[in-house]
Amino acid sequence: MPAVRGELFSLDEKDLLLPTNWPALADPTDDTPPTKESGVLAGDRRRERIVVNVSGLRFETERRTLERYPGTLLGDASRRAPFYRPDLGEFFFDRHRSSFESVLHFYQSGGELRRPCAVPPLTFVGEVLFFDLGDEAVERLREEEGLADDDEQRLPSGKVRRYLWNLFEHPDTSTSAKATAVFSLVMVLLSVVTFCAETLPTFRNRHHRRHQHGRNDSADSQPSSEWMDPFSDPLFLVETVCIAWFGLELLIRAFACPNKLAFARDPMNIVDFISILPYGITLAMDQLGSSATGEKSKASNLAVLRTMRLLRVCRILKLSRHSQALQVLAKTLRASFQEIVTLLIFVAIAVVLFASAIYFAEVGADEAHFNSVPDAFWWAVVTLTTVGYGDMTPVTLPGKLVGSMCALTGVLLIALPVPVIANNFTTIY
């Protein structure tokens, strides 16, 4: 035995020998099938703990947990082998530490992937791509976060189509593309101004004479002098120029787009088509109205015209194609879809509850405004949103208590999803 007092403690080399019946430790990078002679059985190999070091933060898991997804970076022993540090007995990755907790949870939970609140979406997507968790996980993550697909940056084949696509779709590619975007924006604004100006009394009377009067009721009579040719209307001429540009733009973009199916499914392209459709129907109704005989035909045409003119409001949505701020807002609403649906469900429940409560609290009272529960729906919505028009008010003490509770509940309901939506807006912006 070596001495302890007065000299250094020392051991002979034979004292360091391990018992011969101890099983040898398995190499984490060794992917050879285990045998009984090696001392490591198949079950022991799969339950072997693997240490993963991500920028100094160490994680421990079992081999079988990672092998649930053999097509990923950590699930494939040959792909993770270059990151093994024999001196430390661990795998080292110089990556984002906070993101790896969700990456490891992906293996442990069987495919559940959630971005940590403190990690930006693009950073987390980059980590998911690095560890190669699969295209399905990436697509699902992009959809949940409201991120743009890579298809938007895909260019069509052919020199002419690529030039036209960049000219109308990517304003930052050239000066001519930027000028085209500015001109298209001016045409959208001009069309919206024209739509609003048509409701002024001066122009409204002109349109009323144009749409309301056609021929006289007698079949052999001449056209009434009150009927106006639509092309004699200056606002209609401005509308014609705008529609000509919108139609040309849509046709060129449809011709040059890299993916026809994706182009047809794009909501913005559907808006473009809807904004053009009312013009053709309005022009056809004008021509039919000029030869219509009978009040029923005139009234029917006028109802269709009013509906088509209302659809022209959709043109203001075309502004989002040229405004990044509106695009950020649209992506924020898409990312907050679940929270908005939850809010609407809570509001619907509260409307039914408080409408029923105010009806039974006010029933039988003099000068009561609530004749039925459906009539009280309007009051409940207005009170929950804290607007309070005052057209319907409770007059009894129980009704006033119900109204007070309804207003306080509305404040709480509206305030609940606001932080989530604001956080999504900040993250996407």
Coordinates of C-alpha atoms in Angstrom, one line a residue, residues 13-423:
E13 CA -0.6 0.8 -13.3
K14 CA -2.0 -2.5 -12.2
D15 CA -4.2 -0.8 -9.7
L16 CA -6.0 1.1 -12.6
L17 CA -7.0 -2.1 -14.5
L18 CA -10.7 -2.6 -14.7
P19 CA -12.3 -6.0 -14.1
T20 CA -12.2 -8.2 -17.2
N21 CA -15.9 -8.9 -16.9
W22 CA -17.0 -5.3 -17.3
P23 CA -18.6 -4.5 -20.7
A24 CA -16.8 -2.1 -23.0
L25 CA -18.3 1.4 -23.5
A26 CA -19.9 1.8 -26.9
D27 CA -18.7 4.5 -29.3
P28 CA -21.6 6.8 -30.2
T29 CA -20.3 7.1 -33.7
D30 CA -20.1 3.3 -34.2
D31 CA -23.0 2.1 -36.2
T32 CA -22.0 -1.6 -36.4
P33 CA -24.5 -4.1 -35.2
P34 CA -23.9 -5.0 -31.5
T35 CA -23.0 -8.6 -30.5
K36 CA -22.8 -10.5 -27.3
E37 CA -19.0 -10.8 -27.6
S38 CA -18.6 -7.0 -27.6
G39 CA -20.4 -6.8 -24.2
V40 CA -23.1 -4.5 -25.5
L41 CA -26.5 -6.0 -26.3
A42 CA -28.9 -4.5 -28.8
G43 CA -31.2 -3.2 -26.1
D44 CA -28.3 -1.6 -24.3
R45 CA -27.0 0.0 -27.5
R46 CA -30.4 1.6 -28.3
R47 CA -30.8 2.9 -24.7
E48 CA -27.3 4.3 -24.7
R49 CA -27.2 8.0 -23.7
I50 CA -25.9 10.5 -26.2
V51 CA -24.6 13.9 -25.1
V52 CA -25.2 16.8 -27.5
N53 CA -23.4 20.1 -26.8
V54 CA -24.9 23.1 -28.5
S55 CA -22.7 26.2 -28.1
G56 CA -21.8 25.2 -24.5
L57 CA -25.3 24.0 -23.5
R58 CA -25.3 20.2 -23.0
F59 CA -28.3 18.0 -23.7
E60 CA -28.6 14.3 -23.0
T61 CA -30.9 11.8 -24.7
E62 CA -31.0 8.2 -25.8
R63 CA -29.9 6.8 -29.1
R64 CA -33.3 5.3 -29.7
T65 CA -35.0 8.7 -29.3
L66 CA -32.9 10.1 -32.2
E67 CA -33.4 7.0 -34.3
R68 CA -37.1 7.6 -34.5
Y69 CA -36.3 9.9 -37.4
P70 CA -33.4 8.3 -39.3
G71 CA -33.7 10.7 -42.2
T72 CA -32.6 13.7 -40.0
L73 CA -29.2 14.9 -39.1
L74 CA -29.2 13.6 -35.6
G75 CA -31.1 10.4 -36.4
D76 CA -28.5 9.2 -38.9
A77 CA -25.3 8.0 -37.2
S78 CA -23.2 8.5 -40.3
R79 CA -24.3 12.2 -40.7
R80 CA -23.8 13.1 -37.1
A81 CA -20.5 11.4 -36.8
P82 CA -18.4 14.4 -38.1
F83 CA -19.6 16.4 -35.1
Y84 CA -18.4 13.9 -32.5
R85 CA -15.6 15.0 -30.1
P86 CA -13.8 11.9 -28.9
D87 CA -11.9 13.9 -26.2
L88 CA -15.2 15.1 -24.7
G89 CA -17.3 12.1 -25.5
E90 CA -20.1 14.3 -27.0
F91 CA -21.4 15.8 -30.2
F92 CA -20.7 19.5 -30.6
F93 CA -22.8 21.9 -32.7
D94 CA -22.0 25.6 -32.9
R95 CA -25.7 26.5 -33.4
H96 CA -28.5 28.5 -31.7
R97 CA -28.9 27.2 -28.2
S98 CA -32.5 28.3 -27.5
S99 CA -33.8 26.7 -30.7
F100 CA -32.3 23.3 -30.0
E101 CA -34.7 22.7 -27.1
S102 CA -37.6 22.6 -29.6
V103 CA -35.5 20.5 -32.0
L104 CA -34.9 17.9 -29.3
H105 CA -38.5 18.0 -28.3
F106 CA -39.3 17.2 -31.9
Y107 CA -37.7 13.8 -31.4
Q108 CA -39.1 13.2 -27.9
S109 CA -42.7 14.1 -28.8
G110 CA -42.9 12.2 -32.0
G111 CA -42.9 15.2 -34.4
E112 CA -44.3 18.1 -32.5
L113 CA -42.5 21.3 -33.4
R114 CA -43.1 24.6 -31.7
R115 CA -41.0 27.8 -32.0
P116 CA -39.9 29.3 -28.7
C117 CA -41.4 32.7 -28.1
A118 CA -37.9 34.4 -27.7
V119 CA -36.6 33.0 -31.0
P120 CA -37.3 34.9 -34.3
P121 CA -39.2 32.8 -36.9
L122 CA -36.4 33.0 -39.5
T123 CA -33.7 32.0 -37.0
F124 CA -35.8 29.0 -36.0
V125 CA -36.5 28.0 -39.6
G126 CA -32.8 28.1 -40.2
E127 CA -32.1 25.7 -37.4
V128 CA -34.9 23.3 -38.5
L129 CA -33.3 23.3 -42.0
F130 CA -29.8 22.7 -40.6
F131 CA -30.9 19.7 -38.5
D132 CA -33.0 18.5 -41.5
L133 CA -36.2 17.7 -39.7
G134 CA -38.0 17.1 -43.0
D135 CA -39.9 19.1 -45.6
E136 CA -43.2 18.4 -43.9
A137 CA -42.0 20.0 -40.6
V138 CA -40.6 23.0 -42.5
E139 CA -43.8 23.6 -44.5
R140 CA -46.0 23.2 -41.4
L141 CA -43.8 25.7 -39.5
R142 CA -43.8 28.2 -42.4
E143 CA -47.6 28.0 -42.5
E144 CA -48.0 28.5 -38.8
E145 CA -45.6 31.4 -38.8
G146 CA -47.1 33.1 -41.9
L147 CA -43.8 33.0 -43.7
A148 CA -43.6 33.3 -47.5
D149 CA -43.0 30.2 -49.6
D150 CA -39.9 29.8 -51.7
D151 CA -42.1 29.6 -54.8
E152 CA -42.6 33.4 -54.6
Q153 CA -38.9 33.8 -55.5
R154 CA -38.9 31.2 -58.3
L155 CA -38.4 32.7 -61.8
P156 CA -40.0 31.5 -65.0
S157 CA -38.1 30.0 -67.8
G158 CA -37.4 32.0 -70.9
K159 CA -35.8 35.4 -71.3
V160 CA -39.0 37.2 -72.3
R161 CA -41.1 35.7 -69.6
R162 CA -38.5 36.3 -66.9
Y163 CA -38.2 39.9 -67.9
L164 CA -42.0 40.4 -67.9
W165 CA -42.3 38.6 -64.5
N166 CA -39.7 40.8 -62.9
L167 CA -41.2 43.9 -64.5
F168 CA -44.7 43.4 -63.0
E169 CA -43.9 41.3 -59.9
H170 CA -40.5 42.5 -58.5
P171 CA -40.2 46.3 -58.5
D172 CA -36.7 46.2 -56.9
T173 CA -35.1 44.4 -59.9
S174 CA -34.8 47.4 -62.2
T175 CA -35.8 51.0 -62.7
S176 CA -38.4 50.1 -65.3
A177 CA -40.0 47.6 -62.9
K178 CA -40.1 50.3 -60.2
A179 CA -41.7 52.8 -62.6
T180 CA -44.3 50.1 -63.6
A181 CA -45.2 49.5 -59.9
V182 CA -45.6 53.3 -59.3
F183 CA -47.8 53.6 -62.4
S184 CA -50.0 50.7 -61.3
L185 CA -50.3 52.2 -57.8
V186 CA -51.5 55.5 -59.4
M187 CA -54.1 53.6 -61.4
V188 CA -55.4 51.8 -58.3
L189 CA -55.7 55.1 -56.5
L190 CA -57.4 56.8 -59.5
S191 CA -59.9 53.9 -59.7
V192 CA -60.7 54.2 -56.0
V193 CA -61.1 58.0 -56.3
T194 CA -63.4 57.5 -59.3
F195 CA -65.6 55.0 -57.4
C196 CA -65.9 57.4 -54.5
A197 CA -66.6 60.4 -56.7
E198 CA -69.5 58.6 -58.4
T199 CA -71.5 58.8 -55.2
L200 CA -71.4 62.6 -55.1
P201 CA -74.9 64.2 -55.8
T202 CA -73.8 65.7 -59.2
F203 CA -72.5 62.4 -60.6
R204 CA -75.1 60.3 -58.8
N205 CA -77.9 62.0 -60.7
R206 CA -76.0 61.4 -64.0
H207 CA -75.6 57.7 -63.2
H208 CA -79.3 57.5 -62.1
R209 CA -80.4 58.9 -65.5
R210 CA -78.1 56.5 -67.3
H211 CA -79.2 53.4 -65.5
Q212 CA -82.8 54.1 -64.6
H213 CA -84.1 55.3 -67.9
G214 CA -84.1 53.3 -71.1
R215 CA -86.7 53.2 -73.7
N216 CA -90.4 54.1 -73.2
D217 CA -92.7 51.3 -72.4
S218 CA -94.2 51.2 -75.9
A219 CA -92.4 48.9 -78.2
D220 CA -92.4 51.2 -81.2
S221 CA -91.2 54.3 -79.4
Q222 CA -87.8 55.9 -79.8
P223 CA -85.1 55.9 -77.2
S224 CA -85.7 58.4 -74.4
S225 CA -83.6 61.5 -74.5
E226 CA -82.8 61.0 -70.9
W227 CA -80.7 57.9 -71.6
M228 CA -77.0 58.6 -71.8
D229 CA -74.2 56.8 -73.6
P230 CA -71.9 55.5 -70.9
F231 CA -68.8 56.6 -72.9
S232 CA -70.0 60.2 -72.6
D233 CA -69.5 60.1 -68.9
P234 CA -66.0 61.3 -67.9
L235 CA -65.8 59.1 -64.9
F236 CA -66.7 56.1 -67.0
L237 CA -63.9 56.9 -69.4
V238 CA -61.4 57.1 -66.5
E239 CA -62.8 53.8 -65.3
T240 CA -62.3 52.3 -68.7
V241 CA -58.6 53.4 -68.8
C242 CA -58.0 51.9 -65.4
I243 CA -59.7 48.6 -66.3
A244 CA -57.7 48.4 -69.5
W245 CA -54.5 48.7 -67.5
F246 CA -55.6 46.2 -64.8
G247 CA -56.6 43.7 -67.5
L248 CA -53.3 44.1 -69.4
E249 CA -51.3 43.7 -66.2
L250 CA -53.3 40.5 -65.2
L251 CA -52.8 38.9 -68.6
I252 CA -49.1 39.6 -68.8
R253 CA -48.6 38.3 -65.3
A254 CA -50.6 35.2 -66.1
F255 CA -48.5 34.6 -69.2
A256 CA -45.2 35.1 -67.5
C257 CA -45.8 33.4 -64.1
P258 CA -43.6 30.3 -63.3
N259 CA -46.5 28.2 -62.0
K260 CA -50.0 28.6 -63.5
L261 CA -51.8 26.7 -60.8
A262 CA -50.2 28.6 -57.9
F263 CA -50.9 31.8 -59.8
A264 CA -54.6 30.9 -60.1
R265 CA -54.8 30.1 -56.4
D266 CA -53.1 33.3 -55.2
P267 CA -55.6 35.4 -53.3
M268 CA -54.2 38.7 -54.7
N269 CA -54.8 37.4 -58.3
I270 CA -58.3 36.5 -57.4
V271 CA -58.8 40.1 -56.1
D272 CA -57.4 41.4 -59.4
F273 CA -59.9 39.3 -61.4
I274 CA -62.8 40.4 -59.1
S275 CA -61.9 44.1 -59.5
I276 CA -62.1 43.7 -63.3
L277 CA -65.3 41.7 -63.5
P278 CA -67.8 44.4 -62.5
Y279 CA -66.7 46.6 -65.4
G280 CA -67.8 44.1 -68.1
I281 CA -71.0 43.3 -66.3
T282 CA -71.8 47.0 -65.8
L283 CA -71.2 47.7 -69.5
A284 CA -73.4 44.8 -70.5
M285 CA -76.2 45.9 -68.2
D286 CA -75.9 49.5 -69.5
Q287 CA -76.5 48.2 -73.1
L288 CA -79.3 45.9 -72.0
G289 CA -80.8 48.8 -70.0
S290 CA -80.9 51.0 -73.0
S291 CA -83.2 48.5 -74.8
A292 CA -85.1 47.2 -71.8
T293 CA -88.9 47.3 -72.0
G294 CA -90.7 47.1 -68.7
E295 CA -90.1 48.2 -65.1
K296 CA -89.2 44.7 -64.0
S297 CA -86.2 44.5 -66.4
K298 CA -85.0 47.9 -65.4
A299 CA -85.3 47.1 -61.7
S300 CA -83.5 43.8 -62.1
N301 CA -80.7 45.4 -64.1
L302 CA -80.3 48.2 -61.6
A303 CA -80.0 45.7 -58.7
V304 CA -77.2 43.8 -60.5
L305 CA -75.5 47.1 -61.3
R306 CA -75.5 48.1 -57.7
T307 CA -74.0 44.7 -56.6
M308 CA -71.3 44.9 -59.3
R309 CA -70.4 48.5 -58.3
L310 CA -70.0 47.3 -54.7
L311 CA -67.5 44.7 -55.8
R312 CA -65.3 47.5 -57.1
V313 CA -64.3 48.3 -53.6
C314 CA -62.1 45.2 -53.7
R315 CA -59.7 47.2 -55.9
I316 CA -58.4 49.0 -52.8
L317 CA -57.0 45.6 -51.8
K318 CA -54.7 45.8 -54.8
L319 CA -52.7 48.4 -52.8
S320 CA -51.3 45.6 -50.7
R321 CA -49.3 44.4 -53.7
H322 CA -47.3 47.6 -53.6
S323 CA -47.2 48.2 -49.9
Q324 CA -45.0 46.2 -47.6
A325 CA -46.8 47.5 -44.5
L326 CA -50.1 46.0 -45.8
Q327 CA -48.3 42.8 -46.5
V328 CA -47.0 42.7 -43.0
L329 CA -50.5 43.3 -41.7
A330 CA -51.9 40.5 -43.8
K331 CA -49.2 38.0 -42.6
T332 CA -49.9 39.1 -39.0
L333 CA -53.5 38.3 -39.3
R334 CA -52.7 35.0 -41.0
A335 CA -50.3 34.1 -38.1
S336 CA -52.9 35.1 -35.5
F337 CA -55.7 33.2 -37.2
Q338 CA -56.2 30.8 -34.2
E339 CA -56.3 33.6 -31.7
I340 CA -58.8 35.6 -33.8
V341 CA -61.0 32.5 -34.2
T342 CA -60.8 31.9 -30.4
L343 CA -61.8 35.5 -29.8
L344 CA -64.8 35.2 -32.2
I345 CA -66.0 32.1 -30.4
F346 CA -65.8 33.8 -27.0
V347 CA -67.6 36.8 -28.3
A348 CA -70.4 34.7 -29.8
I349 CA -70.9 32.9 -26.5
A350 CA -71.0 36.2 -24.6
V351 CA -73.4 37.7 -27.1
V352 CA -75.9 34.8 -26.6
L353 CA -75.5 34.8 -22.8
F354 CA -75.9 38.6 -22.3
A355 CA -78.6 39.0 -25.0
S356 CA -80.7 36.3 -23.2
A357 CA -80.0 37.9 -19.8
I358 CA -81.0 41.4 -20.9
Y359 CA -84.2 40.1 -22.5
F360 CA -85.4 38.4 -19.4
A361 CA -84.2 41.3 -17.2
E362 CA -86.2 43.8 -19.3
V363 CA -89.2 41.8 -20.2
G364 CA -92.5 43.4 -19.1
A365 CA -90.9 46.7 -18.4
D366 CA -92.4 49.9 -19.8
E367 CA -90.6 51.4 -22.8
A368 CA -88.5 48.2 -23.1
H369 CA -86.3 48.0 -26.3
F370 CA -85.7 44.3 -26.2
N371 CA -88.6 42.5 -27.9
S372 CA -86.8 39.2 -28.3
V373 CA -83.4 37.6 -27.8
P374 CA -82.4 38.0 -31.5
D375 CA -83.2 41.8 -31.2
A376 CA -80.9 41.9 -28.2
F377 CA -77.9 40.5 -30.2
W378 CA -77.2 43.9 -31.6
W379 CA -77.2 45.5 -28.2
A380 CA -74.9 42.8 -26.9
V381 CA -72.3 43.2 -29.7
V382 CA -72.3 47.0 -29.4
T383 CA -71.9 46.8 -25.6
L384 CA -69.2 44.1 -25.7
T385 CA -67.1 46.2 -28.1
T386 CA -67.6 49.2 -25.7
V387 CA -69.1 51.3 -28.6
G388 CA -72.6 52.0 -27.1
Y389 CA -74.7 53.7 -29.7
G390 CA -77.5 54.3 -27.3
D391 CA -80.3 53.2 -29.6
M392 CA -81.1 50.3 -27.2
T393 CA -80.7 50.9 -23.5
P394 CA -81.9 49.0 -20.4
V395 CA -84.4 50.8 -18.1
T396 CA -84.6 48.5 -15.1
L397 CA -82.1 47.9 -12.4
P398 CA -81.4 44.2 -13.3
G399 CA -81.0 45.3 -16.9
K400 CA -78.5 47.9 -16.0
L401 CA -76.5 45.4 -13.9
V402 CA -76.5 43.0 -16.9
G403 CA -75.3 45.9 -19.1
S404 CA -72.5 46.7 -16.7
M405 CA -71.3 43.1 -16.6
C406 CA -71.5 42.9 -20.4
A407 CA -69.3 46.0 -20.9
L408 CA -66.7 44.8 -18.4
T409 CA -66.6 41.3 -20.0
G410 CA -66.1 43.0 -23.4
V411 CA -63.1 44.8 -22.2
L412 CA -61.5 41.6 -20.9
L413 CA -62.4 39.6 -24.1
I414 CA -60.9 42.2 -26.5
A415 CA -57.8 42.6 -24.4
L416 CA -56.9 38.9 -24.2
P417 CA -55.6 38.3 -27.8
V418 CA -54.1 41.8 -28.3
P419 CA -50.6 40.9 -26.9
V420 CA -50.4 37.8 -29.1
I421 CA -51.3 39.7 -32.2
A422 CA -49.0 42.6 -31.3
N423 CA -46.1 40.1 -30.8

